[in-house]
Amino acid sequence: MSRPSVWAPKIVALIKGGNSSAAIAQIKVAPTVKDLQDLRKLLIAANLLKPHPNVDAATNDMIAELSAPRLHRSP
């Protein structure tokens, strides 16, 4: 049985605390697409996407990057 990830709530706490630049840095090294989707759900529920358009763009960009097939595979 897998444990729920605590990554998304921590990022929401960074944004609520006013440190959106640190949140964006964490979004850029997000563990999985599922974590990013969970983060977006929490941000939508807390109405934090509209006041932070840069966070909105970063989450969308990283979801697209992590969802895309890899161009190079390691041997």
Tab-separated table of N, CA and C in Angstrom:
chain	number	residue	atom	x	y	z
A	1	MET	N	0.840	-1.176	0.000
A	1	MET	CA	0.000	0.000	0.000
A	1	MET	C	0.887	1.240	0.000
A	2	SER	N	0.658	2.115	-0.940
A	2	SER	CA	1.496	3.307	-1.043
A	2	SER	C	0.963	4.425	-0.162
A	3	ARG	N	1.887	5.226	0.306
A	3	ARG	CA	1.516	6.366	1.135
A	3	ARG	C	1.210	7.559	0.240
A	4	PRO	N	0.275	8.385	0.648
A	4	PRO	CA	0.011	9.590	-0.148
A	4	PRO	C	1.202	10.546	-0.075
A	5	SER	N	1.453	11.209	-1.177
A	5	SER	CA	2.573	12.139	-1.247
A	5	SER	C	2.250	13.408	-0.465
A	6	VAL	N	3.251	13.915	0.228
A	6	VAL	CA	3.074	15.165	0.985
A	6	VAL	C	3.713	16.334	0.252
A	7	TRP	N	4.172	16.097	-0.969
A	7	TRP	CA	4.861	17.135	-1.732
A	7	TRP	C	3.934	18.310	-2.052
A	8	ALA	N	2.755	18.027	-2.589
A	8	ALA	CA	1.842	19.097	-3.025
A	8	ALA	C	1.430	20.023	-1.874
A	9	PRO	N	1.023	19.497	-0.717
A	9	PRO	CA	0.667	20.424	0.374
A	9	PRO	C	1.829	21.309	0.832
A	10	LYS	N	3.052	20.790	0.742
A	10	LYS	CA	4.209	21.605	1.122
A	10	LYS	C	4.406	22.765	0.147
A	11	ILE	N	4.161	22.516	-1.133
A	11	ILE	CA	4.310	23.573	-2.136
A	11	ILE	C	3.212	24.624	-1.954
A	12	VAL	N	2.011	24.177	-1.639
A	12	VAL	CA	0.914	25.116	-1.371
A	12	VAL	C	1.264	25.993	-0.167
A	13	ALA	N	1.872	25.402	0.848
A	13	ALA	CA	2.275	26.180	2.022
A	13	ALA	C	3.317	27.240	1.652
A	14	LEU	N	4.240	26.894	0.747
A	14	LEU	CA	5.217	27.891	0.285
A	14	LEU	C	4.522	29.067	-0.396
A	15	ILE	N	3.553	28.758	-1.237
A	15	ILE	CA	2.846	29.809	-1.978
A	15	ILE	C	2.026	30.672	-1.022
A	16	LYS	N	1.331	30.024	-0.093
A	16	LYS	CA	0.538	30.782	0.882
A	16	LYS	C	1.431	31.655	1.751
A	17	GLY	N	2.650	31.207	1.997
A	17	GLY	CA	3.593	31.977	2.794
A	17	GLY	C	4.237	33.116	2.025
A	18	GLY	N	3.950	33.233	0.733
A	18	GLY	CA	4.464	34.331	-0.060
A	18	GLY	C	5.790	34.045	-0.744
A	19	ASN	N	6.221	32.802	-0.746
A	19	ASN	CA	7.498	32.457	-1.349
A	19	ASN	C	7.267	31.689	-2.652
A	20	SER	N	6.682	32.381	-3.626
A	20	SER	CA	6.344	31.716	-4.882
A	20	SER	C	7.575	31.359	-5.699
A	21	SER	N	8.680	32.076	-5.541
A	21	SER	CA	9.894	31.734	-6.287
A	21	SER	C	10.454	30.390	-5.827
A	22	ALA	N	10.403	30.117	-4.534
A	22	ALA	CA	10.840	28.805	-4.031
A	22	ALA	C	9.883	27.716	-4.498
A	23	ALA	N	8.589	28.036	-4.558
A	23	ALA	CA	7.608	27.064	-5.027
A	23	ALA	C	7.851	26.719	-6.493
A	24	ILE	N	8.172	27.710	-7.299
A	24	ILE	CA	8.444	27.462	-8.720
A	24	ILE	C	9.704	26.613	-8.875
A	25	ALA	N	10.710	26.861	-8.052
A	25	ALA	CA	11.923	26.045	-8.102
A	25	ALA	C	11.602	24.591	-7.769
A	26	GLN	N	10.734	24.366	-6.813
A	26	GLN	CA	10.333	23.005	-6.462
A	26	GLN	C	9.470	22.369	-7.548
A	27	ILE	N	8.640	23.174	-8.184
A	27	ILE	CA	7.785	22.668	-9.269
A	27	ILE	C	8.659	22.190	-10.423
A	28	LYS	N	9.756	22.887	-10.677
A	28	LYS	CA	10.637	22.505	-11.782
A	28	LYS	C	11.341	21.179	-11.547
A	29	VAL	N	11.422	20.727	-10.312
A	29	VAL	CA	12.021	19.426	-10.005
A	29	VAL	C	10.979	18.480	-9.406
A	30	ALA	N	9.752	18.628	-9.841
A	30	ALA	CA	8.646	17.823	-9.318
A	30	ALA	C	8.891	16.336	-9.557
A	31	PRO	N	8.503	15.505	-8.591
A	31	PRO	CA	8.758	14.072	-8.712
A	31	PRO	C	7.963	13.375	-9.825
A	32	THR	N	6.665	13.651	-9.901
A	32	THR	CA	5.833	12.957	-10.893
A	32	THR	C	4.749	13.886	-11.425
A	33	VAL	N	4.125	13.449	-12.509
A	33	VAL	CA	2.993	14.197	-13.076
A	33	VAL	C	1.826	14.178	-12.096
A	34	LYS	N	1.624	13.037	-11.432
A	34	LYS	CA	0.523	12.926	-10.471
A	34	LYS	C	0.672	13.957	-9.353
A	35	ASP	N	1.897	14.153	-8.884
A	35	ASP	CA	2.129	15.162	-7.847
A	35	ASP	C	1.790	16.559	-8.346
A	36	LEU	N	2.146	16.853	-9.580
A	36	LEU	CA	1.815	18.160	-10.154
A	36	LEU	C	0.306	18.326	-10.325
A	37	GLN	N	-0.374	17.271	-10.733
A	37	GLN	CA	-1.827	17.348	-10.873
A	37	GLN	C	-2.496	17.525	-9.517
A	38	ASP	N	-1.972	16.841	-8.498
A	38	ASP	CA	-2.496	17.034	-7.138
A	38	ASP	C	-2.269	18.470	-6.674
A	39	LEU	N	-1.104	19.018	-7.003
A	39	LEU	CA	-0.803	20.409	-6.643
A	39	LEU	C	-1.788	21.358	-7.305
A	40	ARG	N	-2.062	21.152	-8.585
A	40	ARG	CA	-3.013	22.022	-9.294
A	40	ARG	C	-4.394	21.936	-8.654
A	41	LYS	N	-4.820	20.737	-8.244
A	41	LYS	CA	-6.125	20.583	-7.586
A	41	LYS	C	-6.168	21.388	-6.287
A	42	LEU	N	-5.087	21.305	-5.508
A	42	LEU	CA	-5.040	22.060	-4.251
A	42	LEU	C	-5.020	23.567	-4.500
A	43	LEU	N	-4.287	23.988	-5.520
A	43	LEU	CA	-4.215	25.415	-5.840
A	43	LEU	C	-5.559	25.943	-6.326
A	44	ILE	N	-6.265	25.153	-7.107
A	44	ILE	CA	-7.596	25.556	-7.580
A	44	ILE	C	-8.560	25.645	-6.402
A	45	ALA	N	-8.498	24.669	-5.506
A	45	ALA	CA	-9.385	24.666	-4.335
A	45	ALA	C	-9.121	25.867	-3.427
A	46	ALA	N	-7.857	26.294	-3.342
A	46	ALA	CA	-7.498	27.426	-2.480
A	46	ALA	C	-7.541	28.762	-3.214
A	47	ASN	N	-7.953	28.766	-4.483
A	47	ASN	CA	-8.006	29.980	-5.309
A	47	ASN	C	-6.669	30.711	-5.333
A	48	LEU	N	-5.581	29.954	-5.556
A	48	LEU	CA	-4.251	30.559	-5.583
A	48	LEU	C	-3.674	30.692	-6.984
A	49	LEU	N	-4.342	30.173	-7.994
A	49	LEU	CA	-3.792	30.261	-9.344
A	49	LEU	C	-3.952	31.650	-9.948
A	50	LYS	N	-5.067	32.288	-9.685
A	50	LYS	CA	-5.298	33.622	-10.265
A	50	LYS	C	-4.314	34.663	-9.725
A	51	PRO	N	-4.058	34.722	-8.421
A	51	PRO	CA	-3.098	35.716	-7.934
A	51	PRO	C	-1.633	35.369	-8.236
A	52	HIS	N	-1.377	34.123	-8.657
A	52	HIS	CA	-0.010	33.691	-8.953
A	52	HIS	C	0.054	33.079	-10.355
A	53	PRO	N	-0.013	33.905	-11.389
A	53	PRO	CA	-0.007	33.364	-12.754
A	53	PRO	C	1.305	32.677	-13.125
A	54	ASN	N	2.407	33.084	-12.495
A	54	ASN	CA	3.687	32.437	-12.782
A	54	ASN	C	3.711	30.994	-12.269
A	55	VAL	N	3.056	30.729	-11.153
A	55	VAL	CA	2.945	29.367	-10.623
A	55	VAL	C	2.045	28.540	-11.541
A	56	ASP	N	0.974	29.159	-12.019
A	56	ASP	CA	0.072	28.494	-12.950
A	56	ASP	C	0.828	28.063	-14.211
A	57	ALA	N	1.605	28.966	-14.766
A	57	ALA	CA	2.367	28.657	-15.977
A	57	ALA	C	3.416	27.582	-15.709
A	58	ALA	N	4.077	27.646	-14.571
A	58	ALA	CA	5.119	26.661	-14.245
A	58	ALA	C	4.525	25.262	-14.101
A	59	THR	N	3.375	25.153	-13.451
A	59	THR	CA	2.764	23.829	-13.299
A	59	THR	C	2.322	23.281	-14.645
A	60	ASN	N	1.723	24.117	-15.472
A	60	ASN	CA	1.309	23.651	-16.806
A	60	ASN	C	2.499	23.211	-17.640
A	61	ASP	N	3.576	23.990	-17.607
A	61	ASP	CA	4.773	23.654	-18.380
A	61	ASP	C	5.383	22.331	-17.925
A	62	MET	N	5.474	22.133	-16.622
A	62	MET	CA	6.103	20.911	-16.117
A	62	MET	C	5.221	19.683	-16.342
A	63	ILE	N	3.914	19.841	-16.284
A	63	ILE	CA	3.035	18.715	-16.604
A	63	ILE	C	3.248	18.308	-18.056
A	64	ALA	N	3.350	19.288	-18.938
A	64	ALA	CA	3.574	18.992	-20.352
A	64	ALA	C	4.937	18.325	-20.565
A	65	GLU	N	5.961	18.817	-19.885
A	65	GLU	CA	7.301	18.250	-20.053
A	65	GLU	C	7.387	16.829	-19.517
A	66	LEU	N	6.801	16.590	-18.352
A	66	LEU	CA	6.884	15.261	-17.768
A	66	LEU	C	5.967	14.260	-18.464
A	67	SER	N	4.931	14.745	-19.121
A	67	SER	CA	4.010	13.862	-19.825
A	67	SER	C	4.525	13.461	-21.199
A	68	ALA	N	5.388	14.265	-21.778
A	68	ALA	CA	5.892	14.006	-23.130
A	68	ALA	C	6.838	12.809	-23.114
A	69	PRO	N	6.858	12.063	-24.205
A	69	PRO	CA	7.809	10.949	-24.272
A	69	PRO	C	9.236	11.480	-24.317
A	70	ARG	N	10.123	10.738	-23.748
A	70	ARG	CA	11.530	11.140	-23.706
A	70	ARG	C	12.158	10.989	-25.085
A	71	LEU	N	12.991	11.951	-25.452
A	71	LEU	CA	13.672	11.880	-26.738
A	71	LEU	C	14.876	10.936	-26.682
A	72	HIS	N	15.552	10.888	-25.554
A	72	HIS	CA	16.742	10.068	-25.427
A	72	HIS	C	16.561	9.106	-24.262
A	73	ARG	N	16.910	7.886	-24.508
A	73	ARG	CA	16.872	6.883	-23.445
A	73	ARG	C	18.310	6.480	-23.112
A	74	SER	N	18.566	6.271	-21.867
A	74	SER	CA	19.906	5.820	-21.516
A	74	SER	C	20.062	4.347	-21.907
A	75	PRO	N	21.239	3.954	-22.319
A	75	PRO	CA	21.434	2.565	-22.774
A	75	PRO	C	21.360	1.551	-21.667
